Coordinates of C-alpha atoms in Angstrom, one line a residue:
Chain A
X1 CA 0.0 0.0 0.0
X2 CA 2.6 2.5 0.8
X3 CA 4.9 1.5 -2.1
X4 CA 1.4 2.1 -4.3
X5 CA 1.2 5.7 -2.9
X6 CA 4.9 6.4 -3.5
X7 CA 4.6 5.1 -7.4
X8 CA 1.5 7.1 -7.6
X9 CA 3.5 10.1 -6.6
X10 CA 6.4 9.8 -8.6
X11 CA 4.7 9.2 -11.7
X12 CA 2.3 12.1 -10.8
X13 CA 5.4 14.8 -10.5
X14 CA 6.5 13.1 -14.0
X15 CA 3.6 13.6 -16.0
X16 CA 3.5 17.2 -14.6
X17 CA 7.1 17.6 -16.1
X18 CA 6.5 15.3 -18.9
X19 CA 2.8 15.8 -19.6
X20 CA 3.1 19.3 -21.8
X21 CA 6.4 18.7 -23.8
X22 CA 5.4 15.4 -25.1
X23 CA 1.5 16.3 -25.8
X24 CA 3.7 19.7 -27.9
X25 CA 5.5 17.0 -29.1
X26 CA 2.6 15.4 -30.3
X27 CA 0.8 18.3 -32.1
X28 CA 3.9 19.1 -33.4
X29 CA 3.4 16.0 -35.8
X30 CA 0.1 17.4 -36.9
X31 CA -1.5 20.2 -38.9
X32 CA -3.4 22.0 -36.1
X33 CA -2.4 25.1 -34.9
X34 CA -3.5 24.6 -31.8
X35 CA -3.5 21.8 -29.3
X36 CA -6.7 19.9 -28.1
X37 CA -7.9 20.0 -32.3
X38 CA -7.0 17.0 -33.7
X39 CA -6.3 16.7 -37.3
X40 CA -4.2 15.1 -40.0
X41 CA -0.3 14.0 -40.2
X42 CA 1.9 16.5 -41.3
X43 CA 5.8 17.1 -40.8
X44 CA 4.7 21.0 -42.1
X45 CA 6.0 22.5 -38.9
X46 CA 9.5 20.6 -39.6
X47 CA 9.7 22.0 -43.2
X48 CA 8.8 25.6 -42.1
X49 CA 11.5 25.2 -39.0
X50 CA 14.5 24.3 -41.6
X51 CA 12.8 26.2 -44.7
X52 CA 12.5 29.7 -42.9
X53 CA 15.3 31.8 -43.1
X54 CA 15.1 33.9 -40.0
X55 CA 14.6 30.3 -37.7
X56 CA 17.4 28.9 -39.5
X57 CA 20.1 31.7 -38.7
X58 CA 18.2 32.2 -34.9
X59 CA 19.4 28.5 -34.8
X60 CA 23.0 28.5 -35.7
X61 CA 23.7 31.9 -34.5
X62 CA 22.1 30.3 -30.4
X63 CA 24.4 27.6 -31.3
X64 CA 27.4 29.0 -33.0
X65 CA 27.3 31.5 -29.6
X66 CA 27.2 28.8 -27.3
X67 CA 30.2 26.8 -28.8
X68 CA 31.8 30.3 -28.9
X69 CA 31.1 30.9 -24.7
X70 CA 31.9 27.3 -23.5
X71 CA 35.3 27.2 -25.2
X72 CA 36.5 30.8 -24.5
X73 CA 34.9 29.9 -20.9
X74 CA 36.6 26.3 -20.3
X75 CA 39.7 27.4 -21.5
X76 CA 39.8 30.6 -19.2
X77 CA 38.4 28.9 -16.6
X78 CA 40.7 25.5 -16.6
X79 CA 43.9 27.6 -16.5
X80 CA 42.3 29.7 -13.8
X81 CA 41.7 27.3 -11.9
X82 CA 45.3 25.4 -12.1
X83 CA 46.7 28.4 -11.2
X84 CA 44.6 29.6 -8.5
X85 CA 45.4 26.3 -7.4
X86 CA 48.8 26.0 -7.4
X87 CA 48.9 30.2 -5.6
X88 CA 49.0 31.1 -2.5
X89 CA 45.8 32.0 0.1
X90 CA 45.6 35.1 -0.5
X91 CA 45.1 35.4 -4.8
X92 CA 43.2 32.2 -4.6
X93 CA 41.0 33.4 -1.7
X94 CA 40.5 36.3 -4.1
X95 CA 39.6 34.1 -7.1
X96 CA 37.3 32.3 -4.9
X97 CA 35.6 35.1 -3.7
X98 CA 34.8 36.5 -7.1
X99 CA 34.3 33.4 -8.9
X100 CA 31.3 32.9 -6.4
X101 CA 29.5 36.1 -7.9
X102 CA 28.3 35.4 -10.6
X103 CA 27.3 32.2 -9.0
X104 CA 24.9 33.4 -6.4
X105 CA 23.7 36.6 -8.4
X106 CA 20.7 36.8 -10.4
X107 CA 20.8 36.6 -14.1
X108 CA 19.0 40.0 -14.7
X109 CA 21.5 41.5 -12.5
X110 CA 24.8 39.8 -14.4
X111 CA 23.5 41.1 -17.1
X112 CA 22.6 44.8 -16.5
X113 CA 25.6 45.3 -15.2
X114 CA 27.8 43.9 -18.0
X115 CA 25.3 45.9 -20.4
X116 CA 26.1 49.2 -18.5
X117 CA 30.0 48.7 -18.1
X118 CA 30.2 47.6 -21.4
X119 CA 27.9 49.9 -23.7
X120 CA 27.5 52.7 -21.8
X121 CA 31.7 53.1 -19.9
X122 CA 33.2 51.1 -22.5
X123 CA 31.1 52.2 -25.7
X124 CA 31.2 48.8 -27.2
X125 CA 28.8 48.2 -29.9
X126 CA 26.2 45.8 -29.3
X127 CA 26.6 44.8 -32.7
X128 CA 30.1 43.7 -32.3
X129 CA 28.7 40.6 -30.4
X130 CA 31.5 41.5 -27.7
X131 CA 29.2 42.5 -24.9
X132 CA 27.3 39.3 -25.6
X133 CA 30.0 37.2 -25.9
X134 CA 31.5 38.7 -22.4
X135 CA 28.4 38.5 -20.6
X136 CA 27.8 34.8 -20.9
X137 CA 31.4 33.8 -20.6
X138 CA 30.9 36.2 -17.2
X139 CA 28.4 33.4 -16.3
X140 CA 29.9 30.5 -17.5
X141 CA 33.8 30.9 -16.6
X142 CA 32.8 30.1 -12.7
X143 CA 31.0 26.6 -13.2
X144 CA 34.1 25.3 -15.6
X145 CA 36.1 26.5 -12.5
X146 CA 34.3 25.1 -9.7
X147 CA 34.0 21.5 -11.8
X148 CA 37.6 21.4 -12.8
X149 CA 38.9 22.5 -8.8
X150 CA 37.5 19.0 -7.5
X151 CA 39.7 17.1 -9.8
X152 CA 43.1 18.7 -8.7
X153 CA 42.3 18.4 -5.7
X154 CA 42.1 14.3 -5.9
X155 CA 44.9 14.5 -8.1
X156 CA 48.4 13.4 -6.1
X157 CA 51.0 16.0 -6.2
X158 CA 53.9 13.4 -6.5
X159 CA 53.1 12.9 -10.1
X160 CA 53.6 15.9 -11.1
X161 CA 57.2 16.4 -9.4
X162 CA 58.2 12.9 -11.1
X163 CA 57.5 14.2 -14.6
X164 CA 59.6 17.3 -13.5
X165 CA 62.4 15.0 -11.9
X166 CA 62.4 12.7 -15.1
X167 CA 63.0 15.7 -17.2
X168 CA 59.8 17.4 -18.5
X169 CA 59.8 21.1 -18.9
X170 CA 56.7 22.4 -16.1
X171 CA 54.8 23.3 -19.3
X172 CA 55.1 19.7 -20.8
X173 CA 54.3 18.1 -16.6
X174 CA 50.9 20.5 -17.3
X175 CA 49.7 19.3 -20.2
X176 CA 50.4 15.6 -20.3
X177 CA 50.8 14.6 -16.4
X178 CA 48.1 17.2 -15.1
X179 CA 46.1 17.6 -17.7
X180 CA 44.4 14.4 -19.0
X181 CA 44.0 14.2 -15.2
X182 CA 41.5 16.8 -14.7
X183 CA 39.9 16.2 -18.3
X184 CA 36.7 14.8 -16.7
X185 CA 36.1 18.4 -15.0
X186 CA 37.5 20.1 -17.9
X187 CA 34.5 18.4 -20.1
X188 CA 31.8 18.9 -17.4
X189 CA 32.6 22.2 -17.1
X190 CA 32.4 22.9 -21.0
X191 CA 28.9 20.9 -21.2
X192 CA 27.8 23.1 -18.0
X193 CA 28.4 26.2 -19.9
X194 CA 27.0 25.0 -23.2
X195 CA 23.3 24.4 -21.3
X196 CA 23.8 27.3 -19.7
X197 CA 24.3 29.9 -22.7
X198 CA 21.6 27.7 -24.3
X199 CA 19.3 28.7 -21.4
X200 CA 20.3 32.0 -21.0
X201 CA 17.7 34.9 -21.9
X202 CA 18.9 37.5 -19.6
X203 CA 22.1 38.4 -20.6
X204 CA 21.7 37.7 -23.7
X205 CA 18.5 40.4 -24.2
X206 CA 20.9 43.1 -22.6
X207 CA 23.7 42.8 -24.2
X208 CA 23.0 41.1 -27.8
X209 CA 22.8 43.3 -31.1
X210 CA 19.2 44.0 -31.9
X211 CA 19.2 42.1 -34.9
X212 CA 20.4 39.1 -33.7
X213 CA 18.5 36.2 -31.8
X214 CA 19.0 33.3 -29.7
X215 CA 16.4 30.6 -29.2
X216 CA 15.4 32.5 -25.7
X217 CA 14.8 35.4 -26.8
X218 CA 13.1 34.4 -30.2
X219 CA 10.5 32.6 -28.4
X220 CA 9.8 35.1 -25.8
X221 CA 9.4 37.6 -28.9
X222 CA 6.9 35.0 -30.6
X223 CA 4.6 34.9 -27.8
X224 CA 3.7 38.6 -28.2
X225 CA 1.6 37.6 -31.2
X226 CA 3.1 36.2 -34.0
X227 CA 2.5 33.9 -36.8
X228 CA 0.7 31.1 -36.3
X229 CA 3.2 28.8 -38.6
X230 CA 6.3 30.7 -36.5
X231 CA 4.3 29.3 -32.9
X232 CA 4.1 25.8 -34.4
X233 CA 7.0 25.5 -36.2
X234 CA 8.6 26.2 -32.2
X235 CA 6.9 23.7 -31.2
X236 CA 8.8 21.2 -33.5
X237 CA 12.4 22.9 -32.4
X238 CA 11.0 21.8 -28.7
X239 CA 10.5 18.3 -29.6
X240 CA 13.9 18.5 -31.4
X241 CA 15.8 19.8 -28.4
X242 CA 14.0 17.5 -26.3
X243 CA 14.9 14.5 -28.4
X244 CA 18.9 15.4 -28.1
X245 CA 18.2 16.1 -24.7
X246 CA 17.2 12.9 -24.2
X247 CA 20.1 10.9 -26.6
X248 CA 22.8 12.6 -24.5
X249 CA 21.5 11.7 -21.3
X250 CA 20.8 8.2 -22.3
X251 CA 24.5 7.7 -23.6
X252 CA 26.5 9.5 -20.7
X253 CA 24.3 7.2 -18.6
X254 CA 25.4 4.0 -20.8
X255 CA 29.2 5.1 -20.7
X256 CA 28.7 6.1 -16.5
X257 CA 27.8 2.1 -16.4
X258 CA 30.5 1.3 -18.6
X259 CA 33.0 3.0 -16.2
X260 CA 31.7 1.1 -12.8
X261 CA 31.6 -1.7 -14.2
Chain B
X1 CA 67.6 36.6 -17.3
X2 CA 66.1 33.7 -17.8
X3 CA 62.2 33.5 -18.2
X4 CA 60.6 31.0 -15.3
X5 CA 57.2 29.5 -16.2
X6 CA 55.3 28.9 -13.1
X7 CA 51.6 27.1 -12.6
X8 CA 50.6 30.1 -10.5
X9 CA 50.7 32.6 -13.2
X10 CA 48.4 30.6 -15.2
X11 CA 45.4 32.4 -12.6
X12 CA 46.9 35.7 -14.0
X13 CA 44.5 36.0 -17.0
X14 CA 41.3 35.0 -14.7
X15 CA 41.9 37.0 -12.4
X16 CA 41.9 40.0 -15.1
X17 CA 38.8 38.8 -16.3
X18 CA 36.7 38.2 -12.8
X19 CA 38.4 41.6 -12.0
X20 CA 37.4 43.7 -15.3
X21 CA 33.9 41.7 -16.1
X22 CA 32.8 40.7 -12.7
X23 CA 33.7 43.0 -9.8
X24 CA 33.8 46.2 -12.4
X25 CA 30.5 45.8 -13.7
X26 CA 29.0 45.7 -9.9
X27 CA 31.5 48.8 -9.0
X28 CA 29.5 50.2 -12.3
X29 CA 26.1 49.4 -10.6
X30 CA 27.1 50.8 -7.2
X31 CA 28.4 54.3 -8.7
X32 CA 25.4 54.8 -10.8
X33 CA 23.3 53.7 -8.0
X34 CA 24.5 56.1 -6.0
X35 CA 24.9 59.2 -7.9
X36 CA 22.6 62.0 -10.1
X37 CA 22.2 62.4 -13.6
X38 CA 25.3 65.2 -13.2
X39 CA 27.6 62.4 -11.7
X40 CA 26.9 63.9 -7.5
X41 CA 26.8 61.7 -4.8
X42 CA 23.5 61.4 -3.8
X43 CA 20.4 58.9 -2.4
X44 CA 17.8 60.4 -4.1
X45 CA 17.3 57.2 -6.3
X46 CA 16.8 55.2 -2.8
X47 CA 14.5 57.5 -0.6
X48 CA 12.4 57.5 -4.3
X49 CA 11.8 53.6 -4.3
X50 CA 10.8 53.5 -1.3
X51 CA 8.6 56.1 -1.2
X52 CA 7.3 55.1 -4.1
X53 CA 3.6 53.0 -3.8
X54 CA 4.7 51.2 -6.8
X55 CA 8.2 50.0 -6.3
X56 CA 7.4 49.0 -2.9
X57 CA 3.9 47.0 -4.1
X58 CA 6.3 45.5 -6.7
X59 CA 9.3 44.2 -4.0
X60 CA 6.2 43.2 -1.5
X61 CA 4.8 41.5 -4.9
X62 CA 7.8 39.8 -5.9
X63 CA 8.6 38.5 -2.6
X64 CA 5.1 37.2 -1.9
X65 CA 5.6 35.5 -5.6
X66 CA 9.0 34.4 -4.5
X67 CA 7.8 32.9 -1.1
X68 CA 4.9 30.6 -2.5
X69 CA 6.4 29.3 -5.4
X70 CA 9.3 28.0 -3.0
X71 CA 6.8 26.7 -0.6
X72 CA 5.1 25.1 -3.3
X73 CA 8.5 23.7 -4.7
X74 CA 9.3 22.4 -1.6
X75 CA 6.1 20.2 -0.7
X76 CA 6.2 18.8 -3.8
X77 CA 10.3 18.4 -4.2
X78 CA 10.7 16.9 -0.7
X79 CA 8.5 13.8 -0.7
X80 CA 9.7 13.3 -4.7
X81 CA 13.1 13.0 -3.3
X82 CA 12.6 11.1 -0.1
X83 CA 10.8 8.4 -2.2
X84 CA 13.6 8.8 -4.7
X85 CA 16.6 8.5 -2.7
X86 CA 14.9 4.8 -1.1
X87 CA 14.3 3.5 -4.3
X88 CA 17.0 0.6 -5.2
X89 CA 20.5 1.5 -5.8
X90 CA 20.4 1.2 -9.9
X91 CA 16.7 2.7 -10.3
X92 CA 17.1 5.9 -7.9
X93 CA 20.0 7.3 -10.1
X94 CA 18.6 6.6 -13.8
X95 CA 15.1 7.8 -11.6
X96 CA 16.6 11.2 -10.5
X97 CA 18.1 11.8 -14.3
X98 CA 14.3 11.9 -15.3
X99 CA 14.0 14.4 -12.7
X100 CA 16.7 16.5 -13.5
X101 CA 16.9 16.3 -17.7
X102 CA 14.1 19.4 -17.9
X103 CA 17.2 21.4 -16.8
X104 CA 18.4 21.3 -20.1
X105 CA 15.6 21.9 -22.0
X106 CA 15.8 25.5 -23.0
X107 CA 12.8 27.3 -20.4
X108 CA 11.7 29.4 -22.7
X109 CA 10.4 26.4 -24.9
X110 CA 9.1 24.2 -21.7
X111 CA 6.8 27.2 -20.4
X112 CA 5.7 27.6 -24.0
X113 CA 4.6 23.9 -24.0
X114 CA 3.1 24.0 -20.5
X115 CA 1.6 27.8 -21.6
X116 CA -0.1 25.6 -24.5
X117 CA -2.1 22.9 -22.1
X118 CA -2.9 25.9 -19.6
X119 CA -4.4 27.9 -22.4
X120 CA -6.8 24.9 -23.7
X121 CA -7.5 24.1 -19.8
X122 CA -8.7 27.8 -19.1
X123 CA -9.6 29.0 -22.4
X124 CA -8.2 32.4 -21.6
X125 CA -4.9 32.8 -19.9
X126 CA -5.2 36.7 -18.9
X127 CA -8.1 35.2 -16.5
X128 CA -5.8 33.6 -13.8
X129 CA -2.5 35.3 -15.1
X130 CA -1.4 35.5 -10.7
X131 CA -1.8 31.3 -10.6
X132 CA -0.5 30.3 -14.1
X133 CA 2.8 32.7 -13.2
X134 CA 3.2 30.6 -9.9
X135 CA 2.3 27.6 -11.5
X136 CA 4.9 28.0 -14.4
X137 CA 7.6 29.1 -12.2
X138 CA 7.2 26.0 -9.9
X139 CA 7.5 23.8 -13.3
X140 CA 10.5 25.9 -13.9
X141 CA 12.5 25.5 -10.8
X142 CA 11.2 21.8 -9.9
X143 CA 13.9 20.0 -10.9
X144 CA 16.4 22.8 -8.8
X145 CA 14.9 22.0 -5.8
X146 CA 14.3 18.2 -6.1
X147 CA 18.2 17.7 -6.9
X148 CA 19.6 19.5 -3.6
X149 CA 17.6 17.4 -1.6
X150 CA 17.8 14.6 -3.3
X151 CA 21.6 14.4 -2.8
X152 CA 21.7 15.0 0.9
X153 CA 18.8 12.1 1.6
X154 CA 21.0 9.7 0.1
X155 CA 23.9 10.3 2.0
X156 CA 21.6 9.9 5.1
X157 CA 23.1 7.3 7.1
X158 CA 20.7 5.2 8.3
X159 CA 22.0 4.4 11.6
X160 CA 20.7 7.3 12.9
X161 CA 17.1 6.7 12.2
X162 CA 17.3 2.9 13.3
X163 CA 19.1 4.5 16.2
X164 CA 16.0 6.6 17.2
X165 CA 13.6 4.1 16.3
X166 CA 15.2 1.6 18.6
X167 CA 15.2 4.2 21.2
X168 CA 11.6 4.0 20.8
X169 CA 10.5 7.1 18.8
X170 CA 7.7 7.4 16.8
X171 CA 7.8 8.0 12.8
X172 CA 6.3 11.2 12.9
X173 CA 8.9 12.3 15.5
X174 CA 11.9 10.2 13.9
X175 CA 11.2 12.3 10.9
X176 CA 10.9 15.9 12.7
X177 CA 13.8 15.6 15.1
X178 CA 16.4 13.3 13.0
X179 CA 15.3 13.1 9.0
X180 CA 14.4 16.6 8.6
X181 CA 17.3 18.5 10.4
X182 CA 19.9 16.3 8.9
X183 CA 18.3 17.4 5.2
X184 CA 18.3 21.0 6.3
X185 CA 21.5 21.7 3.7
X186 CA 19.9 20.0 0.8
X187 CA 16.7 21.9 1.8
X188 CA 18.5 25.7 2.3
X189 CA 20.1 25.0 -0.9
X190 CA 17.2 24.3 -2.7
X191 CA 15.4 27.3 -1.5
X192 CA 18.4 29.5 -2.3
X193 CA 17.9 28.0 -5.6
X194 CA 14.4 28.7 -6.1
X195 CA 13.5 31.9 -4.2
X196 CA 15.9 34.1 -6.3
X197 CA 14.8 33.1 -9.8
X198 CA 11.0 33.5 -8.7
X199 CA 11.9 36.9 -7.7
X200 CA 14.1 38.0 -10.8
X201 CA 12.6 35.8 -14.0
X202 CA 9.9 37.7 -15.6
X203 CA 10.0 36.2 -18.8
X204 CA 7.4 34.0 -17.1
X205 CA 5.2 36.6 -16.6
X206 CA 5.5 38.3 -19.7
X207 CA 4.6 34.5 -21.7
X208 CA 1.8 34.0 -19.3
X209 CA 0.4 37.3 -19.8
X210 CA 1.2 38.6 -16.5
X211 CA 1.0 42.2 -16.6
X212 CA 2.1 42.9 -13.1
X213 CA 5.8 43.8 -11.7
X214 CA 8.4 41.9 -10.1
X215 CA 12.0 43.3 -9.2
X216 CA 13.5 41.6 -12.7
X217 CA 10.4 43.5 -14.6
X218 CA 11.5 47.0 -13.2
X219 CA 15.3 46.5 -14.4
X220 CA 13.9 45.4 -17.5
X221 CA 11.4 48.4 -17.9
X222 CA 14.6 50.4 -16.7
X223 CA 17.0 49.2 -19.0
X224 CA 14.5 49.7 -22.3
X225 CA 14.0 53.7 -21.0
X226 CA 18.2 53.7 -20.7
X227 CA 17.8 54.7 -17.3
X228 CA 21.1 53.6 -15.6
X229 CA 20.0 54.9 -12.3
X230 CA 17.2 53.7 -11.5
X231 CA 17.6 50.4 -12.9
X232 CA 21.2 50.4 -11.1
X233 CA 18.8 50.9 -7.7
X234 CA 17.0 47.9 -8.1
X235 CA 20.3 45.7 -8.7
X236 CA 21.4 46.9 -5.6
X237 CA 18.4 45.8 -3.7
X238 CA 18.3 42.9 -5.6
X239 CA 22.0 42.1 -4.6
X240 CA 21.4 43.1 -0.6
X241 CA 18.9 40.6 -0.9
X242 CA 20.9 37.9 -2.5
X243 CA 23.8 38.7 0.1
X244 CA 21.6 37.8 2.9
X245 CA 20.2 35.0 1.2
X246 CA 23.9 33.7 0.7
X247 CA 24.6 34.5 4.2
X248 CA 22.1 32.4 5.5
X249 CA 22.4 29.2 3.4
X250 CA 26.6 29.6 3.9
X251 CA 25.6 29.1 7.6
X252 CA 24.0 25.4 6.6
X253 CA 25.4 24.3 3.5
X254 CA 29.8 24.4 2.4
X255 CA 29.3 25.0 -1.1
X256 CA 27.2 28.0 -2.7
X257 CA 23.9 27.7 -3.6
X258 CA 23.6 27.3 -7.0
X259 CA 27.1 25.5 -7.1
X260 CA 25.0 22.4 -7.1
X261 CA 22.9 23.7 -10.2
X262 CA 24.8 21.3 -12.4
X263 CA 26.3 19.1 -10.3
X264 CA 24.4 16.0 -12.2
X265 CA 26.3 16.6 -14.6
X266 CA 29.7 15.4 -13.0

């Protein structure tokens, strides 16, 4: 009886978080332009989404940004934290400190700010894709740094001081004694920041060029009235992301197994 | 002279970078917060939101938002986790991935969705704009609170409970005075999770039709009339607030707060 209420629970928080992408999902497959209506088969919305110019660039240009902010942000981040790491208290109490900032602030705030030091102290264009590019880095550099600062710590020091004693220059130690060592965080890190300049809509909408769109800010645009075959056509890029979503979770889980076993 | 490369000035370009887009921008913030349009030294800007009906309803607003949504997250997060972290040592994991995967689904797309079901429940979505905001921003934040909680119930040790239950105390009280105080971390960094975001996102509001204010509303009104001041003001409240927050939860919990956003990732 009380496993039955516990199942009933579970399942009931699931099709609350479930329940609306996959009936999108669903309607997405159709011709009706709204959900509830049931009509015909049609993979329309799919054609419009990769047939339409201005989805098509808001596309590429969310991810050719994110790719741009997670490696810019991993490596700045990685060495930052390698040498914080290897400093003394002081500058890595002060790395600390500041890396935390961005951590516990709110996005609308991160943003702002980096809108008004950049455009309005700075006078960089908007239309330079700096401030943009420096605003989610801003957000992103402190997560590659506080996954890649677990993995030197577990590393053991003594390796490093072999490679030196057998001969290796300290830049040669670094990359292939420390290094592949802390890869793991290294590659968590970069994933964290991917999903999180994929997610972002604050900093982006203070800081982006006006012309130019991610898939935030696109979508919160089409909800102010739009086109109807725009609204649907979104609702095929959700069933898209969510399918991705899905394939890289299922295969980091697989190769997570692999590794225990 | 020879040139001496040492792993310590790798932090050198990071710390130019936290220094310059980090702590500057905040200096920024704190300047224009603080001064006139003529670049004087004053706290007009302050005394003016709070004498303001307005920007006072809107921080009473947004933290009345703020302080049901997390109640809301956490009655429905806590027992999700509990039953979660008991389930068998293969399921609970692959179980808590389903949990935690709407993460990565941009938001923007997920509140479309769930906008889409609400509409063809209610038929009009401006008619119960104040319960479709809370009930979008609990579907937001979900998964942020489950996964905090989640991780310190299953490094319960279960000694302790056996211990009070052998000691002869009843469920109900095994659960207020040993379960519940040893979760307190997972549960302060939950709410530190959820309470800021339900205070700042008002992208919510805007999709749900939501024509009231919260504090992330009046930056953004701010920031579209270029009024640095002003919009400098509220980032400053909204940072005093967060400080305290942060304060608190530092008291309970080693790590920051949203340090564990992603940590299911690792």
């Amino acid at each position: 009886m009380r496993k039955l209420i516990q199942n009933t629970w579970i399942w009931l928080v699931l099709f609350f978080m479930y329940a609306p992408i996959l009936i999108l999902a669903f309607y997405s497959f159709t011709d009706s332009t709204m959900i509830g209506s049931v009509r015909n088969f049609s993979l329309q919305n799919y054609v419009t989404l990769f047939t339409t110019p201005d989805l098509i660039s808001m596309i590429v240009g969310t991810l050719v940004l994110a790719v741009t902010v997670a490696l810019l942000s991993t490596i700045l981040g990685t060495i930052g934290a390698i040498g914080a790491f290897y400093s003394g208290k002081n500058s890595r109490n002060f790395i600390e400190m500041a890396n935390q900032i961005p951590v516990v602030n709110a996005d609308v705030v991160t943003g702002f700010s980096v809108c008004i030091l950049t455009i309005a102290i700075f006078r960089i264009a908007k239309e330079s894709f700096i401030p943009l590019v420096i605003g989610q880095t801003a957000l992103c550099v402190p997560f590659v740094y506080l996954s890649v600062i677990p993995r030197l710590k577990q590393m053991d020091s003594s390796i490093y001081e072999a490679a030196l004693d057998l001969g290796c220059t300290p830049a040669q130690a670094l990359r292939k004694v420390t290094f592949p060592q802390i890869l793991p965080g290294v590659i968590s890190g970069f994933m964290t920041a991917i999903t999180l300049s994929l997610d972002d809509y604050f900093i982006a909408t203070y800081t982006k060029p006006a012309t130019f769109d991610t898939i935030s800010t696109y979508v919160v645009n089409a909800t102010r009235g739009s086109q109807t075959s725009i609204k649907t056509a979104l609702w095929a890029l959700s069933t898209i992301i969510f399918l991705v979503v899905v394939l890289i979770v299922f295969f980091m889980n697989r190769n997570n197994n692999k590794d225990n076993q | 002279m020879k040139y001496s490369f040492s792993r310590k000035q790798l932090a050198i370009p990071y710390a130019i970078f936290l220094v310059l887009f980090v702590i500057l921008p905040l200096v920024v913030v704190l300047f224009y917060g603080f001064t006139d349009g003529d670049g004087n030294i004053s706290f007009h800007n302050f005394i003016a939101f709070f004498q303001s009906k307005k920007t006072v309803g809107t921080l009473l607003y947004s933290l009345v938002i703020a302080v049901i949504t997390t109640v809301i997250c956490l009655l429905l997060a806590y027992p999700t986790a509990y039953i979660l972290a008991k389930f068998k040592v293969k399921t609970g994991p692959a179980m808590l991935m389903l949990f935690v995967m709407p993460m990565w689904i941009n938001f923007t797309l997920r509140i479309t969705a769930l906008k889409e079901i609400l509409d063809l429940l209610e038929g009009n979505l401006a008619m119960h704009s104040y319960a479709n905001t809370i009930i979008c921003m609990v579907y937001d934040f979900l998964p942020f609170m489950i996964l905090p909680i989640y991780n310190t119930i299953a490094k319960l040790d279960n000694s302790y409970i056996e211990a009070a239950e052998d000691l002869g105390a009843s469920k109900a009280y095994v659960f207020m005075r040993v379960i519940l105080p040893l979760t307190l971390p997972g549960i302060v960094s939950g709410v530190t999770m959820v309470f800021l975001p339900s205070m700042t996102n008002y992208v919510v509001l805007d999709m749900v039709y939501n024509s009231t204010y919260i504090m992330g509303s009046l930056i953004g009104s701010y920031f579209s009339s270029y009024d640095w001041h002003n919009g400098s003001v509220i980032s400053i409240i909204l940072l005093i607030i967060i400080g305290i927050i942060t304060a608190i939860s530092a008291r309970f919990t080693e790590t920051g707060s949203r340090g564990s956003k992603r940590s299911a990732i690792n």
